[in-house]
CSV table of C-alpha atoms in Angstrom, one decimal:
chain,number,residue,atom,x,y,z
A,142,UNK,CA,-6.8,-51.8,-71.0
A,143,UNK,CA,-4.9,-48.4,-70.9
A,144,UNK,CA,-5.4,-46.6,-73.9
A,145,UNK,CA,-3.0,-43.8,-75.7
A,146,UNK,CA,-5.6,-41.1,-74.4
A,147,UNK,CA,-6.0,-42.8,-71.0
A,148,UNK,CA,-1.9,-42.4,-71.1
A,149,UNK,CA,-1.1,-38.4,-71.8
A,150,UNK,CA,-4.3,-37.9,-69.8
A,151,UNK,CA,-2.6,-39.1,-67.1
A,152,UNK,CA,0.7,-37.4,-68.2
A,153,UNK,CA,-0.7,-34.3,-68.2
A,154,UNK,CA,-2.6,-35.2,-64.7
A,155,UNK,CA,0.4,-36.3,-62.9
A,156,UNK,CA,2.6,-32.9,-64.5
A,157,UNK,CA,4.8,-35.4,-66.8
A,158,UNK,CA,3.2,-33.4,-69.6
A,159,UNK,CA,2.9,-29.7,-68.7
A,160,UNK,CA,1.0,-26.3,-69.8
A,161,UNK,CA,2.9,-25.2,-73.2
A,162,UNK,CA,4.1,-28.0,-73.7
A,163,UNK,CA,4.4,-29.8,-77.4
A,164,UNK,CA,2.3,-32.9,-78.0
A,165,UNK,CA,4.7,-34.8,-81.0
A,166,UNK,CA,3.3,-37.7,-82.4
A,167,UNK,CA,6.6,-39.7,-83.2
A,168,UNK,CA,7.8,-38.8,-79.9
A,169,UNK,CA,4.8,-39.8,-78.3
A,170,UNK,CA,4.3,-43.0,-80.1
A,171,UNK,CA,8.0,-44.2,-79.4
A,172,UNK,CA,7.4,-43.5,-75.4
A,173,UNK,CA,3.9,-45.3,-75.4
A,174,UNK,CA,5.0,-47.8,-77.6
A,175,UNK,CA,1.9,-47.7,-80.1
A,176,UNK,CA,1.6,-46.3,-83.8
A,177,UNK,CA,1.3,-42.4,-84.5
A,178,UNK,CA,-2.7,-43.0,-85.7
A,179,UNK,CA,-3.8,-43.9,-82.4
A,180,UNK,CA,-1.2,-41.3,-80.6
A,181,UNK,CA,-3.1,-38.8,-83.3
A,182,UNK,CA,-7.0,-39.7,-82.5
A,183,UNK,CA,-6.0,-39.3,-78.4
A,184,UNK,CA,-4.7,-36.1,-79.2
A,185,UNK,CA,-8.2,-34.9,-81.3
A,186,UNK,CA,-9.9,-36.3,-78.4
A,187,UNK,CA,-8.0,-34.3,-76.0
A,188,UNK,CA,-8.5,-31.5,-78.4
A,189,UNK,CA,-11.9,-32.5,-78.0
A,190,UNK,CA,-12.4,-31.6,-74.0
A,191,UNK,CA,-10.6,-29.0,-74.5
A,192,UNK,CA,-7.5,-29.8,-72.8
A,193,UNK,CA,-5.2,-29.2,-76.0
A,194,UNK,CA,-5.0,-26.8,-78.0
A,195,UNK,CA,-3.6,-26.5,-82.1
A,196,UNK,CA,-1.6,-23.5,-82.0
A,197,UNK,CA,-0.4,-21.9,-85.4
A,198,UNK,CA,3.3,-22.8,-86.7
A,199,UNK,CA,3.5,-24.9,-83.8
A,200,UNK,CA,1.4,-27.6,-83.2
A,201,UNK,CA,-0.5,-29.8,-80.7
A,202,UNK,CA,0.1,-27.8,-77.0
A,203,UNK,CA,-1.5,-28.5,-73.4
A,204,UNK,CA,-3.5,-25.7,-73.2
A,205,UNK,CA,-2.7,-23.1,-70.5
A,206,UNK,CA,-4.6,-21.6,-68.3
A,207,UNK,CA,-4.7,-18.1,-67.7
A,208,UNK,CA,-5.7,-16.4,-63.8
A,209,UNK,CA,-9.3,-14.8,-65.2
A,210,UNK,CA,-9.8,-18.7,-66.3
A,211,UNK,CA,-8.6,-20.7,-63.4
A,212,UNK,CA,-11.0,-18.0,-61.3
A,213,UNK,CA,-13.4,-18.8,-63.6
A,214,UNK,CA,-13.0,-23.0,-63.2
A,215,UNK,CA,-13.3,-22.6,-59.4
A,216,UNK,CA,-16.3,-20.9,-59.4
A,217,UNK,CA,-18.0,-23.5,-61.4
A,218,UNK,CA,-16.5,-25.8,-59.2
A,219,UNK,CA,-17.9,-24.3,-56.3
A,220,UNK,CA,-21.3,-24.3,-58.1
A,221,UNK,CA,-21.3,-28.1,-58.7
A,222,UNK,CA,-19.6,-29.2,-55.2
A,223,UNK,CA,-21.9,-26.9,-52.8
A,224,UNK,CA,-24.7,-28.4,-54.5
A,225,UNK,CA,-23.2,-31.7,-54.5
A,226,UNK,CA,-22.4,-31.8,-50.4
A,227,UNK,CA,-26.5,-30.5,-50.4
A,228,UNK,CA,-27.9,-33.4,-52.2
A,229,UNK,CA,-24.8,-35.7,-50.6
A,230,UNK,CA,-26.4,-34.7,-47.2
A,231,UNK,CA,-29.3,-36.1,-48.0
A,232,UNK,CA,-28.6,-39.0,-49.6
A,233,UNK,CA,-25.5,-40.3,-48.9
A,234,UNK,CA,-25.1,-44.0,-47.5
A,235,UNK,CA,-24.0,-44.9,-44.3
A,236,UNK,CA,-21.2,-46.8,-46.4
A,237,UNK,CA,-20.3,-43.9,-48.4
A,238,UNK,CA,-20.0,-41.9,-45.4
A,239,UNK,CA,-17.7,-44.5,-44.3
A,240,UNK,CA,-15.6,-44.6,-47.2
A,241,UNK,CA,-15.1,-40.7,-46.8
A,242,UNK,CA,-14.0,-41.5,-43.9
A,243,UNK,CA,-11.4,-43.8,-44.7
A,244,UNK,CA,-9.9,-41.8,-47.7
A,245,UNK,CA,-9.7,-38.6,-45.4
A,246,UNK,CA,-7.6,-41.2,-42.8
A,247,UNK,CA,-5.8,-42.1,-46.0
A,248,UNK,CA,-5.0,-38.6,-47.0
A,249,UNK,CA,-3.6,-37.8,-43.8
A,250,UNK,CA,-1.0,-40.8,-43.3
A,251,UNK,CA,0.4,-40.0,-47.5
A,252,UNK,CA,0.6,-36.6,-46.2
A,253,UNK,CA,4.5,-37.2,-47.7
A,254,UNK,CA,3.4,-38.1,-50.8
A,255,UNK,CA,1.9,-35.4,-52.7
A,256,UNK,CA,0.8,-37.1,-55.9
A,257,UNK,CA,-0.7,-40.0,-53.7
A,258,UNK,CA,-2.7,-37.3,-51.6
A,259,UNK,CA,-3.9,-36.1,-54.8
A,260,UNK,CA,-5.5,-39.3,-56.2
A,261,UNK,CA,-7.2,-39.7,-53.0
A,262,UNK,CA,-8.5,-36.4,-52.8
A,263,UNK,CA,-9.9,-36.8,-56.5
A,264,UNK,CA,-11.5,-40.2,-54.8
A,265,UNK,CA,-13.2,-38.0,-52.1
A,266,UNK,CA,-14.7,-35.5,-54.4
A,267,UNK,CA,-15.8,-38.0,-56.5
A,268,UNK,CA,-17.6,-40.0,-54.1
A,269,UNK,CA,-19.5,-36.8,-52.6
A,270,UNK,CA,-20.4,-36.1,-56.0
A,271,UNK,CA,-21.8,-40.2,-56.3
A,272,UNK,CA,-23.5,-39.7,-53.2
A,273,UNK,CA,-25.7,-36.9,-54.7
A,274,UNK,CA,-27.7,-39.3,-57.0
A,275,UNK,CA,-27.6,-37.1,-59.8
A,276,UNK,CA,-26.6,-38.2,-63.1
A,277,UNK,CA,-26.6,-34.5,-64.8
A,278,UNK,CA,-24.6,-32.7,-61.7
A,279,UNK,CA,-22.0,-35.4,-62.6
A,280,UNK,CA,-21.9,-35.3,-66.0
A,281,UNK,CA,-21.3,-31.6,-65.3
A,282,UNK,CA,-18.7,-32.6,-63.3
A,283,UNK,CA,-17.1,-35.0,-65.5
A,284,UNK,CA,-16.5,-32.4,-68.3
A,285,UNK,CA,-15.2,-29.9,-65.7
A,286,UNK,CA,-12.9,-32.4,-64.3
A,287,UNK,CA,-11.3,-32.1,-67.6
A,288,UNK,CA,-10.3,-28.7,-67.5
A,289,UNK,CA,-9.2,-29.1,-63.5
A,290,UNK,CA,-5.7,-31.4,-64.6
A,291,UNK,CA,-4.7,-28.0,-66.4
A,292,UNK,CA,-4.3,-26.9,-63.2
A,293,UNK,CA,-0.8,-28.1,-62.9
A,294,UNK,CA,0.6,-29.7,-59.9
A,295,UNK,CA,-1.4,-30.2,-56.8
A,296,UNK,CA,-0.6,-27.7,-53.9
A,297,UNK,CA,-1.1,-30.6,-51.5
A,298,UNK,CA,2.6,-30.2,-51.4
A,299,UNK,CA,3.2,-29.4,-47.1
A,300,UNK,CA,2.2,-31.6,-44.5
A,301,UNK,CA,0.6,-28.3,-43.1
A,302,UNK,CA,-1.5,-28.2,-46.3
A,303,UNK,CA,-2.6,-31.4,-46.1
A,304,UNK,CA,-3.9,-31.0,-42.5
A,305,UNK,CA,-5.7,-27.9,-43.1
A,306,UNK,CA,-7.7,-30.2,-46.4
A,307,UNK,CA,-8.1,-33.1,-43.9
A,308,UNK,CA,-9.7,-30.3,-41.3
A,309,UNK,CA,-11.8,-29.1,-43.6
A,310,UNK,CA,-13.0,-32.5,-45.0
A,311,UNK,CA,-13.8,-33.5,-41.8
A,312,UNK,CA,-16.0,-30.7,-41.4
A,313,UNK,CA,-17.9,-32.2,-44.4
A,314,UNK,CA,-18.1,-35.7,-43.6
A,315,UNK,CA,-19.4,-34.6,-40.4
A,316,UNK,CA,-22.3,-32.6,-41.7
A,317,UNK,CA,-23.0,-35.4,-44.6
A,318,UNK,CA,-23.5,-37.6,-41.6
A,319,UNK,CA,-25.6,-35.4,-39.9
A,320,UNK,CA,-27.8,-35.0,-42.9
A,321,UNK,CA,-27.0,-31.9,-42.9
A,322,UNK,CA,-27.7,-30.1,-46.0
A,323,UNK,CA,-26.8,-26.3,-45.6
A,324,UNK,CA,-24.2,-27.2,-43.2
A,325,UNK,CA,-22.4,-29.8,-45.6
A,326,UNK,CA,-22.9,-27.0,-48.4
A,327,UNK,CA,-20.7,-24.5,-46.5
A,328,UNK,CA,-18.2,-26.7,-45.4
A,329,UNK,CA,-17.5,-26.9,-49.2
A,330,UNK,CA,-17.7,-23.5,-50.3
A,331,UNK,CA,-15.3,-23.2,-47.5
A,332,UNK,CA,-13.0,-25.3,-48.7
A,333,UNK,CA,-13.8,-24.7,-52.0
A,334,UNK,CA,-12.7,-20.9,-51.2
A,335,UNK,CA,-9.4,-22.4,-49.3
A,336,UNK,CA,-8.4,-24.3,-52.3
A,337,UNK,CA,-8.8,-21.5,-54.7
A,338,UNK,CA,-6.1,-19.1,-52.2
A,339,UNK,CA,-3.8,-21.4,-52.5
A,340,UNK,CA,-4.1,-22.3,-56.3
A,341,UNK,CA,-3.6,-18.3,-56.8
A,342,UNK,CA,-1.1,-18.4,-54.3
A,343,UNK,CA,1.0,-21.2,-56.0
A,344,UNK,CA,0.8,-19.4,-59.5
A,345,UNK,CA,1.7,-16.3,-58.3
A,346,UNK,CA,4.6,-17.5,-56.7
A,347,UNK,CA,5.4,-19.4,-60.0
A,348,UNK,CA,5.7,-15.9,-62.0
């Protein structure tokens, strides 16, 4: 069952909901068809993983995130994902290494579809970060995954985009299957490194 939270996380996610923006209870209630008290607790959660923020005279807002911070969230993503591909290397499944597989294939035909390339690239981080067999790197990862949707809209936006991520992924897979560990680590620093250009790209061209 989809909850009140569940829904303006995913309105936020998907960009429906947007840095700045005003989180009104009535008006939130009345779009999710459910009371204010539960509209109020998934805001107070939200507040709680520190994806909103109570700003004086104003409100409830999506918080906003600033350059320093965004350089900041990708390094601790690059952290947790390096290490992730490591361990990933060497234990991933044959089935996992399959399923990789098959989401990169999947990325690459929604290459149109920018919010479906988006889930699926969420999928493929997440199952490299499965694959490591290690319950604290994800829970690390979880709470971090919280701050990435303040990112804003994906840049998996181009076709040309999405081929250089599919590239790149490839690269992993191929090392996860290899079992290798240092080479799996670089390919996601790599790409890592790629996806933090672009994000600085996209919000300069934004202001």
């Amino acid at each position: 069952m989809t909850t009140p939270y569940d829904h303006l996380f995913q309105a936020i996610e998907q960009g429906d909901l947007k840095s700045g923006d005003r989180l009104l209870e009535t008006d939130l209630a009345q779009r999710f068809g459910v009371s204010r008290t539960p509209i109020r607790e998934a805001i107070r959660k939200l507040e709680a993983d520190g994806i909103v923020v109570h700003q004086p005279r104003v409100g409830a807002v999506v918080r906003t995130l600033g350059q320093q911070e965004i350089v900041e969230l990708y390094e601790m993503r690059i952290v947790l994902e390096t290490t992730a591909a490591a361990m990933a290397a060497k234990h991933a499944s044959d089935a996992e290494i399959r399923t990789l597989t098959v989401l990169n294939a999947d990325m690459a035909d929604a290459h149109a579809d920018p919010i479906k390339v988006a889930q699926l690239n969420r999928k493929f981080h997440r199952c490299i970060m499965d694959a490591a067999r290690n319950q604290f790197l994800s829970h690390s990862y979880k709470a971090l995954s919280h701050a990435l949707i303040l990112l804003g809209k994906t840049t998996l936006e181009t076709s040309a985009r999405v081929e250089t991520v599919v590239q790149q992924h490839t690269k992993i897979i191929d090392a996860l299957g290899a079992g290798d560990q240092d080479g799996a680590s670089t390919a996601m620093r790599r790409h890592m490194e790629t996806s933090l250009d672009h994000r600085l790209q996209a919000l300069h061209i934004a202001s």
